[in-house]
Coordinates of C-alpha atoms in Angstrom, one line a residue:
M4 CA 8.9 -8.4 -30.8
T5 CA 5.5 -9.6 -29.8
F6 CA 4.0 -7.8 -26.8
K7 CA 3.4 -10.4 -23.9
T8 CA 1.1 -10.1 -21.0
L9 CA 0.9 -12.5 -18.0
M10 CA -1.6 -12.1 -15.1
I11 CA -1.1 -13.2 -11.6
Q12 CA -4.2 -14.2 -9.7
G13 CA -4.6 -15.6 -6.2
T14 CA -6.9 -18.2 -4.6
T15 CA -7.4 -15.7 -1.7
S16 CA -6.6 -12.1 -0.7
D17 CA -3.0 -11.9 0.5
A18 CA -1.9 -15.1 -1.2
G19 CA 1.2 -13.2 -2.4
K20 CA 0.2 -11.7 -5.8
S21 CA 1.9 -8.3 -5.2
T22 CA 5.1 -10.0 -4.1
L23 CA 5.1 -12.5 -7.1
V24 CA 4.5 -9.6 -9.6
T25 CA 7.3 -7.6 -8.0
G26 CA 9.7 -10.5 -8.2
L27 CA 8.8 -11.4 -11.8
C28 CA 9.2 -7.7 -12.8
R29 CA 12.7 -7.6 -11.3
Y30 CA 13.6 -11.1 -12.8
Y31 CA 12.7 -10.1 -16.4
Y32 CA 14.1 -6.6 -15.9
R33 CA 17.5 -8.2 -15.1
K34 CA 17.1 -10.3 -18.3
G35 CA 17.1 -7.0 -20.3
M36 CA 13.4 -7.0 -21.0
S37 CA 11.3 -3.8 -21.1
V38 CA 8.7 -4.8 -18.6
V39 CA 5.9 -2.8 -16.9
P40 CA 3.6 -3.7 -14.0
F41 CA -0.2 -3.3 -14.2
K42 CA -3.1 -3.6 -11.9
P43 CA -6.5 -2.9 -13.4
Q44 CA -8.4 -2.2 -10.2
N45 CA -7.1 -1.8 -6.8
M46 CA -8.7 -1.2 -3.4
A47 CA -6.3 0.3 -0.9
L48 CA -5.8 3.2 1.5
N49 CA -2.0 3.2 1.0
S50 CA -1.2 5.1 -2.2
A51 CA 1.8 6.7 -3.9
V52 CA 2.2 9.8 -6.0
T53 CA 3.2 9.2 -9.7
I54 CA 5.5 11.0 -12.0
D55 CA 2.5 12.4 -13.9
G56 CA 0.9 13.8 -10.7
G57 CA -1.6 11.0 -10.0
E58 CA -2.0 8.4 -7.3
I59 CA -1.8 4.6 -7.5
G60 CA -1.6 1.7 -5.0
R61 CA 1.8 1.5 -3.3
A62 CA 2.3 -2.1 -4.5
Q63 CA 2.4 -0.8 -8.1
A64 CA 4.9 1.9 -7.2
V65 CA 7.2 -0.8 -5.8
Q66 CA 6.6 -3.0 -8.8
A67 CA 7.5 0.0 -11.1
A68 CA 10.8 0.3 -9.1
A69 CA 11.4 -3.4 -9.7
C70 CA 11.2 -2.6 -13.4
G71 CA 13.6 0.4 -13.2
L72 CA 10.7 2.7 -13.9
A73 CA 9.1 5.8 -12.3
S74 CA 5.5 5.0 -11.3
H75 CA 2.8 6.2 -13.6
S76 CA -1.0 6.4 -13.2
D77 CA -1.5 4.1 -16.1
M78 CA 0.0 1.3 -14.0
N79 CA -3.1 1.3 -11.8
P80 CA -5.9 3.0 -13.7
V81 CA -8.7 2.4 -11.2
L82 CA -8.0 2.9 -7.5
L83 CA -10.7 2.6 -4.9
K84 CA -10.0 4.2 -1.4
P85 CA -12.7 3.2 1.2
T86 CA -14.2 6.1 3.0
T87 CA -16.8 4.1 5.0
D88 CA -17.8 0.5 5.1
R89 CA -20.2 1.1 2.2
T90 CA -18.5 3.8 0.1
A91 CA -15.2 4.5 -1.6
Q92 CA -13.5 7.3 -3.4
V93 CA -13.1 6.4 -7.0
I94 CA -9.9 7.4 -8.6
I95 CA -9.5 7.1 -12.4
H96 CA -6.1 7.5 -14.1
G97 CA -4.7 8.9 -10.9
K98 CA -7.4 11.6 -10.3
A99 CA -10.2 11.5 -7.7
L100 CA -13.6 11.3 -9.3
E101 CA -16.2 11.0 -6.5
N102 CA -17.3 8.9 -3.7
Q103 CA -19.5 6.0 -4.7
D104 CA -21.4 3.2 -2.9
A105 CA -21.2 -0.4 -4.2
K106 CA -24.3 -0.2 -6.3
T107 CA -23.3 3.1 -8.0
Y108 CA -19.8 1.8 -8.7
H109 CA -21.3 -1.5 -10.2
D110 CA -23.2 0.6 -12.6
Y111 CA -20.1 2.7 -13.4
K112 CA -17.8 -0.3 -14.0
A113 CA -18.2 -0.3 -17.8
T114 CA -16.8 3.2 -17.8
A115 CA -14.0 2.2 -15.5
F116 CA -13.3 -0.8 -17.7
N117 CA -12.8 1.6 -20.7
A118 CA -10.2 3.5 -18.6
V119 CA -8.5 0.2 -17.8
L120 CA -8.3 -0.7 -21.5
D121 CA -7.1 2.8 -22.4
S122 CA -4.2 2.4 -20.0
Y123 CA -3.4 -1.1 -21.1
G124 CA -3.3 0.1 -24.7
R125 CA -0.9 2.9 -23.9
L126 CA 1.5 0.7 -22.0
S127 CA 1.4 -2.1 -24.5
N128 CA 2.7 0.3 -27.1
Q129 CA 5.7 1.2 -24.9
Y130 CA 7.0 -2.0 -23.4
Q131 CA 7.7 -5.6 -24.4
M132 CA 6.2 -7.3 -21.4
M133 CA 3.5 -6.7 -18.9
I134 CA 3.0 -8.4 -15.5
V135 CA -0.6 -7.9 -14.3
E136 CA -1.8 -8.3 -10.7
G137 CA -5.3 -9.4 -10.0
A138 CA -7.3 -8.4 -7.0
G139 CA -8.7 -10.7 -4.3
S140 CA -9.7 -14.0 -6.0
P141 CA -11.3 -14.8 -9.3
A142 CA -13.5 -17.3 -7.5
E143 CA -15.7 -14.5 -5.9
I144 CA -18.9 -15.5 -7.8
N145 CA -20.9 -12.5 -6.5
L146 CA -18.4 -10.1 -8.2
R147 CA -18.1 -11.9 -11.6
Q148 CA -20.6 -9.8 -13.5
G149 CA -18.8 -6.8 -15.0
D150 CA -15.5 -8.0 -13.4
I151 CA -12.5 -5.8 -14.5
A152 CA -10.1 -7.0 -11.8
N153 CA -9.5 -10.7 -12.6
M154 CA -10.8 -13.0 -15.2
G155 CA -12.9 -10.3 -16.8
F156 CA -9.8 -8.4 -17.7
A157 CA -7.8 -11.6 -18.7
E158 CA -10.7 -12.6 -21.0
Q159 CA -10.9 -9.2 -22.5
V160 CA -7.3 -8.9 -23.4
D161 CA -6.8 -12.7 -23.9
C162 CA -3.8 -13.2 -21.6
P163 CA -2.6 -16.3 -19.7
V164 CA -2.8 -16.5 -15.9
L165 CA -0.6 -17.9 -13.1
L166 CA -2.6 -18.9 -10.0
I167 CA -0.8 -18.5 -6.6
A168 CA -2.0 -20.0 -3.4
D169 CA -0.7 -19.5 0.2
I170 CA 0.2 -22.9 1.9
D171 CA 0.8 -21.2 5.2
R172 CA -3.0 -20.7 5.6
G173 CA -3.6 -24.4 5.3
G174 CA -5.9 -26.2 2.7
V175 CA -3.8 -25.1 -0.2
F176 CA -5.0 -27.9 -2.5
A177 CA -8.6 -27.2 -1.7
H178 CA -8.0 -23.5 -2.4
I179 CA -6.6 -24.4 -5.9
I180 CA -9.2 -27.0 -6.8
G181 CA -12.1 -24.9 -5.4
T182 CA -10.9 -21.9 -7.4
L183 CA -10.8 -23.9 -10.6
A184 CA -14.3 -25.2 -9.9
C185 CA -15.7 -21.7 -9.8
L186 CA -14.2 -20.7 -13.2
S187 CA -15.7 -21.1 -16.6
E188 CA -14.1 -23.5 -19.1
S189 CA -12.5 -20.7 -21.1
E190 CA -11.1 -19.2 -17.9
R191 CA -9.6 -22.5 -16.7
R192 CA -7.9 -22.9 -20.0
R193 CA -5.9 -19.7 -19.7
I194 CA -4.3 -20.8 -16.4
L195 CA -0.8 -21.9 -17.3
G196 CA -0.1 -23.4 -13.8
F197 CA 0.2 -22.9 -10.2
V198 CA 2.7 -21.3 -7.7
I199 CA 2.6 -22.3 -4.1
N200 CA 3.7 -19.6 -1.6
R201 CA 5.1 -19.4 1.9
F202 CA 6.2 -23.0 2.3
R203 CA 8.2 -24.1 5.3
G204 CA 9.4 -27.5 6.1
D205 CA 10.6 -30.6 4.2
I206 CA 9.7 -30.3 0.5
D207 CA 9.7 -34.1 0.2
L208 CA 6.6 -34.2 2.4
L209 CA 4.8 -32.0 -0.2
T210 CA 5.8 -33.9 -3.3
S211 CA 2.9 -36.5 -3.3
G212 CA 0.4 -33.6 -3.0
L213 CA 2.0 -31.7 -5.9
T214 CA 1.9 -34.9 -8.0
W215 CA -1.8 -35.4 -7.2
L216 CA -2.5 -31.7 -8.0
E217 CA -0.9 -31.9 -11.4
Q218 CA -2.7 -35.2 -12.3
E219 CA -6.0 -33.9 -11.1
T220 CA -5.9 -30.6 -13.0
G221 CA -3.6 -31.3 -15.9
K222 CA -1.6 -28.2 -15.1
P223 CA 1.9 -27.9 -13.7
V224 CA 3.1 -26.6 -10.3
L225 CA 5.7 -24.1 -11.6
G226 CA 7.2 -23.3 -8.2
V227 CA 7.1 -23.7 -4.5
L228 CA 8.3 -20.5 -2.8
P229 CA 9.7 -20.6 0.7
Y230 CA 8.5 -18.5 3.6
L231 CA 10.7 -15.4 3.6
T232 CA 10.9 -14.3 7.2
S233 CA 13.2 -11.4 6.6
L234 CA 11.3 -10.0 3.5
Y235 CA 10.3 -6.3 3.5
L236 CA 8.1 -4.7 0.8
D237 CA 5.7 -1.9 1.3
A238 CA 2.3 -3.1 2.5
E239 CA -0.7 -2.3 0.3
D240 CA -3.2 -2.4 3.2
A241 CA -2.5 -4.6 6.2
I242 CA -0.7 -2.9 9.1
S243 CA 2.5 -4.8 10.0
A244 CA 2.3 -6.6 13.3
N245 CA 6.1 -7.5 13.3
P246 CA 8.2 -4.7 14.6
A247 CA 11.9 -5.4 14.8
N248 CA 12.2 -4.5 18.4
R249 CA 9.4 -4.8 21.1
N250 CA 11.7 -4.1 24.0
A251 CA 13.4 -0.8 23.1
D252 CA 13.2 1.9 25.8
F253 CA 12.1 4.6 23.3
R254 CA 8.4 4.1 22.7
I255 CA 6.1 5.5 19.9
V256 CA 2.4 5.1 19.9
V257 CA 0.1 5.5 16.8
P258 CA -3.7 5.5 17.3
C259 CA -5.0 2.9 14.9
L260 CA -7.8 5.0 13.2
P261 CA -10.7 3.2 11.6
R262 CA -9.7 4.8 8.2
I263 CA -6.0 5.1 8.7
S264 CA -4.2 5.8 5.5
N265 CA -0.6 5.6 4.3
H266 CA 0.5 3.7 7.4
T267 CA 3.6 2.8 5.5
D268 CA 4.9 6.1 6.8
F269 CA 5.7 4.1 10.0
D270 CA 7.5 1.2 8.5
P271 CA 11.0 2.7 9.1
L272 CA 10.0 3.2 12.7
L273 CA 8.5 -0.4 13.1
H274 CA 11.8 -1.8 12.0
H275 CA 14.1 0.7 13.8
P276 CA 16.2 -1.3 16.3
G277 CA 16.1 1.6 18.9
V278 CA 12.4 2.0 18.8
T279 CA 9.3 0.2 20.0
L280 CA 6.2 1.3 17.9
E281 CA 2.7 0.2 18.7
F282 CA -0.5 0.7 16.8
L283 CA -3.2 1.0 19.4
H284 CA -7.1 1.1 19.2
D285 CA -7.6 1.8 22.9
P286 CA -5.6 4.4 24.7
R287 CA -5.9 2.5 28.0
Q288 CA -3.4 0.1 26.5
M289 CA -0.8 2.9 26.3
K290 CA 1.8 2.2 28.9
G291 CA 3.6 5.6 28.5
A292 CA 5.2 6.9 25.3
D293 CA 8.0 9.2 24.3
L294 CA 6.2 10.2 21.0
L295 CA 2.6 10.0 20.0
I296 CA 1.9 10.3 16.2
V297 CA -1.6 10.9 14.9
P298 CA -1.6 9.3 11.4
G299 CA -3.2 10.1 8.1
S300 CA -6.9 9.3 7.5
K301 CA -9.3 8.9 4.6
S302 CA -12.1 10.3 6.7
V303 CA -10.6 12.9 9.0
R304 CA -13.7 14.2 10.7
D305 CA -15.2 10.7 11.3
D306 CA -11.8 9.5 12.7
L307 CA -11.5 12.6 14.8
A308 CA -15.0 11.8 16.3
W309 CA -13.8 8.2 16.9
M310 CA -10.7 9.5 18.7
R311 CA -12.9 11.5 21.0
L312 CA -15.2 8.6 21.6
Q313 CA -12.3 6.4 22.6
N314 CA -10.9 9.2 24.8
W315 CA -7.7 9.6 22.7
D316 CA -8.1 13.4 23.2
K317 CA -7.7 13.0 26.9
A318 CA -4.8 10.5 26.4
I319 CA -3.1 13.1 24.3
E320 CA -3.6 15.9 26.9
R321 CA -2.1 13.5 29.6
H322 CA 0.8 12.5 27.3
L323 CA 1.7 16.2 26.7
R324 CA 1.3 17.1 30.4
Y325 CA 3.9 14.4 31.2
G326 CA 6.4 15.9 28.7
G327 CA 5.8 13.6 25.7
K328 CA 6.1 14.8 22.1
L329 CA 3.2 14.9 19.7
M330 CA 3.2 14.8 15.9
G331 CA 0.4 14.7 13.2
I332 CA 0.8 13.6 9.6
C333 CA -1.6 14.7 6.9
G334 CA -5.1 14.1 8.3
G335 CA -3.5 13.8 11.8
F336 CA -2.0 17.2 11.2
Q337 CA -5.4 18.6 10.3
M338 CA -6.8 17.1 13.5
L339 CA -4.3 19.1 15.6
G340 CA -5.8 22.5 14.3
R341 CA -8.8 24.4 15.5
Q342 CA -11.4 23.4 13.0
I343 CA -11.9 21.1 9.9
H344 CA -14.5 22.2 7.3
D345 CA -15.9 19.8 4.7
P346 CA -18.6 22.0 3.0
L347 CA -18.9 19.7 -0.1
G348 CA -19.2 16.5 2.0
L349 CA -16.0 15.0 0.3
E350 CA -15.4 12.6 3.1
G351 CA -18.9 12.2 4.6
M352 CA -21.8 14.5 5.6
P353 CA -21.1 18.2 4.8
G354 CA -20.2 20.2 7.9
S355 CA -17.4 21.3 10.3
S356 CA -15.7 19.8 13.3
D357 CA -13.7 21.2 16.1
G358 CA -10.1 20.0 16.0
L359 CA -8.0 19.2 19.0
G360 CA -6.8 22.8 19.1
Y361 CA -3.1 22.5 19.4
F362 CA -2.3 24.5 16.3
D363 CA -3.9 27.9 15.5
M364 CA -5.0 26.9 12.0
Q365 CA -8.2 25.8 10.2
T366 CA -8.5 23.3 7.4
T367 CA -11.0 23.3 4.5
L368 CA -11.4 20.2 2.3
N369 CA -11.2 21.1 -1.3
K370 CA -12.4 18.9 -4.3
D371 CA -9.1 19.2 -6.0
K372 CA -6.5 16.9 -4.3
R373 CA -2.9 18.1 -3.9
L374 CA -0.7 15.3 -5.3
C375 CA 3.0 16.0 -5.5
Q376 CA 6.4 14.7 -4.7
V377 CA 8.4 17.1 -2.4
S378 CA 12.0 17.7 -1.6
G379 CA 13.1 20.1 1.2
V380 CA 14.8 20.6 4.4
L381 CA 13.6 19.9 8.0
S382 CA 13.6 23.0 10.2
L383 CA 14.6 20.6 13.0
G384 CA 18.3 20.2 12.3
N385 CA 18.5 21.5 8.8
V386 CA 18.4 18.0 7.3
P387 CA 17.3 17.1 3.7
V388 CA 14.0 15.3 3.4
Q389 CA 11.9 13.9 0.6
G390 CA 8.3 12.7 0.5
Y391 CA 5.0 13.1 -1.1
E392 CA 1.6 14.9 -0.5
I393 CA -1.8 13.4 -1.0
H394 CA -4.5 15.4 0.6
A395 CA -7.7 17.5 -0.2
G396 CA -7.3 19.8 2.8
I397 CA -6.0 23.4 2.6
S398 CA -4.8 24.7 6.0
Q399 CA -4.5 28.3 6.9
G400 CA -3.5 30.1 10.1
P401 CA -0.7 31.7 12.2
A402 CA 0.7 28.2 13.2
L403 CA 2.0 27.7 9.7
A404 CA 4.5 30.6 10.2
R405 CA 6.7 28.1 12.1
P406 CA 6.9 25.3 9.4
L407 CA 8.4 21.8 9.9
V408 CA 9.6 21.5 6.3
I409 CA 11.0 24.3 4.0
N410 CA 10.6 22.7 0.5
D411 CA 11.0 23.5 -3.1
Q412 CA 7.4 24.8 -3.3
G413 CA 7.4 26.9 -0.1
C414 CA 6.8 25.6 3.4
D415 CA 4.9 22.8 5.0
G416 CA 3.6 21.9 8.4
A417 CA 4.0 23.6 11.8
C418 CA 6.0 23.5 15.0
S419 CA 4.7 24.7 18.3
V420 CA 6.5 27.5 20.1
D421 CA 7.5 25.2 23.0
D422 CA 8.9 22.7 20.5
Q423 CA 6.7 19.9 21.9
I424 CA 4.3 19.5 19.0
T425 CA 4.8 19.3 15.2
G426 CA 2.8 18.4 12.1
T427 CA 3.2 18.0 8.4
Y428 CA 1.4 17.0 5.2
L429 CA 4.5 15.1 4.1
H430 CA 4.2 11.3 3.8
G431 CA 7.5 9.3 3.8
L432 CA 9.4 11.8 5.9
F433 CA 10.9 8.9 8.0
D434 CA 12.2 7.0 4.9
Q435 CA 15.5 8.8 4.7
A436 CA 17.9 7.8 7.5
D437 CA 19.2 11.4 8.2
A438 CA 15.6 12.8 8.4
C439 CA 14.4 10.0 10.6
D440 CA 17.4 10.5 12.9
A441 CA 16.7 14.2 13.2
L442 CA 13.0 13.7 14.0
L443 CA 13.7 11.0 16.6
L444 CA 16.4 13.2 18.2
W445 CA 13.7 16.0 18.4
A446 CA 11.4 13.4 20.0
G447 CA 14.0 12.5 22.7
L448 CA 15.9 9.4 21.3
N449 CA 19.5 9.5 22.4
E450 CA 21.6 10.3 19.4
Q451 CA 24.0 7.5 20.5
K452 CA 21.4 4.9 19.9
S453 CA 21.5 2.8 16.7
R454 CA 21.0 4.7 13.5
S455 CA 17.9 4.7 11.3
I456 CA 17.7 2.5 8.2
D457 CA 17.4 4.0 4.7
Q458 CA 14.0 2.8 3.5
G459 CA 14.9 3.0 -0.2
Q460 CA 17.8 0.7 0.2
R461 CA 15.7 -1.7 2.3
R462 CA 13.0 -1.7 -0.4
E463 CA 15.6 -2.5 -3.1
Q464 CA 17.0 -5.4 -0.9
G465 CA 13.5 -6.8 -0.6
I466 CA 12.9 -6.7 -4.4
D467 CA 16.2 -8.3 -5.0
L468 CA 15.5 -11.0 -2.4
V469 CA 12.2 -11.9 -4.1
A470 CA 13.7 -12.0 -7.6
D471 CA 16.6 -14.2 -6.3
T472 CA 14.1 -16.5 -4.6
L473 CA 12.0 -16.9 -7.8
A474 CA 15.1 -17.5 -9.9
T475 CA 15.9 -20.5 -7.6
H476 CA 12.4 -21.9 -7.1
I477 CA 10.4 -21.2 -10.2
N478 CA 10.8 -23.3 -13.3
F479 CA 11.3 -20.4 -15.7
S480 CA 12.2 -22.6 -18.7
L481 CA 8.7 -24.3 -18.5
L482 CA 7.0 -21.0 -17.7
D483 CA 8.5 -19.2 -20.7
R484 CA 7.6 -22.1 -23.0
L485 CA 4.0 -22.2 -21.8
W486 CA 3.8 -18.4 -22.0
D487 CA 5.3 -18.2 -25.5
G488 CA 3.0 -21.1 -26.6
Y489 CA -0.1 -19.3 -25.3
V490 CA 0.9 -16.0 -27.2
K491 CA 1.5 -17.9 -30.4
S492 CA -1.8 -19.8 -30.2

């Protein structure tokens, strides 16, 4: 059978590319196809650990699940994790290379493109079908030279493209026409048609616009997707602003660090019916909390300095003085120790910073990242827990003698003697309902309150919802004819 590739590009960032790829992967997987997701280049601070011990964007891990696959570093061969406004950590085939500024990375792109094509070649020999996600928009003229994320990739492998646009933003027809105007003739030819996303209202009122668009471009609108208000899929970057319950008595506060990473840790809490969770920049907005969680960070020492500048250190002292519970995850856990050392300048200028001093431990950043999936038991309640580690820090000190997690590779984290403070390197520890219940019980939530939701089941429900929606609203008979015709030509 001929190997087929289809690329999804968007008129803007957050047009719905990740969601459409996820839905297409599950749709064709249900049809019995051997399908694999792919994103040549991704920029995101939320990542997942792969089966081969690398890291990729979380969206590609979700897309792999939609295909019935374990995630692999070949699915996202180039991952950029911003460390400052001007630099990013470059990750190739799941392994961190170095921090580069925009100019250095621009010069490196040819090498990165070779890595992309290597991964594409390996996957094309294993599967029947690939659904590729672009990044941002192909109309970003300033990024066209050496592009590996959008049309540069599509032109290199000669694959067709679906263009998705978000009607909820307004100006959807201008977005599509404007994008086409910015493309070369060969790039326009490879676009099979359009998908309009997040529509709400009477479809009859949109029909005349769709007819005009098809006449103007000579390309079909292959589907109009409704706005899915109840959809949940792991976010690639943007922090969710829609908690399930803003009025629950039990309150959790998370400082919104400038370089917050893996904030998907908090999705189960955002949607927990017995919890109100807030991401706050300013501690003065904190109107009391039962639990304060310092999250992961891509630049731990810089974010620690920011916390002090914003007086979060004083807010934490006050929170503990009034009996609140404190937790740190990954970089946030490192901040709770006595010192953080970065002798190689992996996250900024080389040097050391004093931590907040709640745990008797020190952390040294190491060039070799720890990337692993972990299974273990919470010391709080002896409950099974699963998660993953992504960090460069190695922590040492007496505090680690009272771990939070006893896992298959030893121990992780720390618990204070007075049981008021805990910390861990483990991401995803709230994803399993039993573990989330145990941690919230430790933090003071009444065990009679509503139970936590299993995040894995919720993710699967979201994937199925998208696939069901596509099956109803996408003209797959036309899409498949156009796709097959492009491959044969």
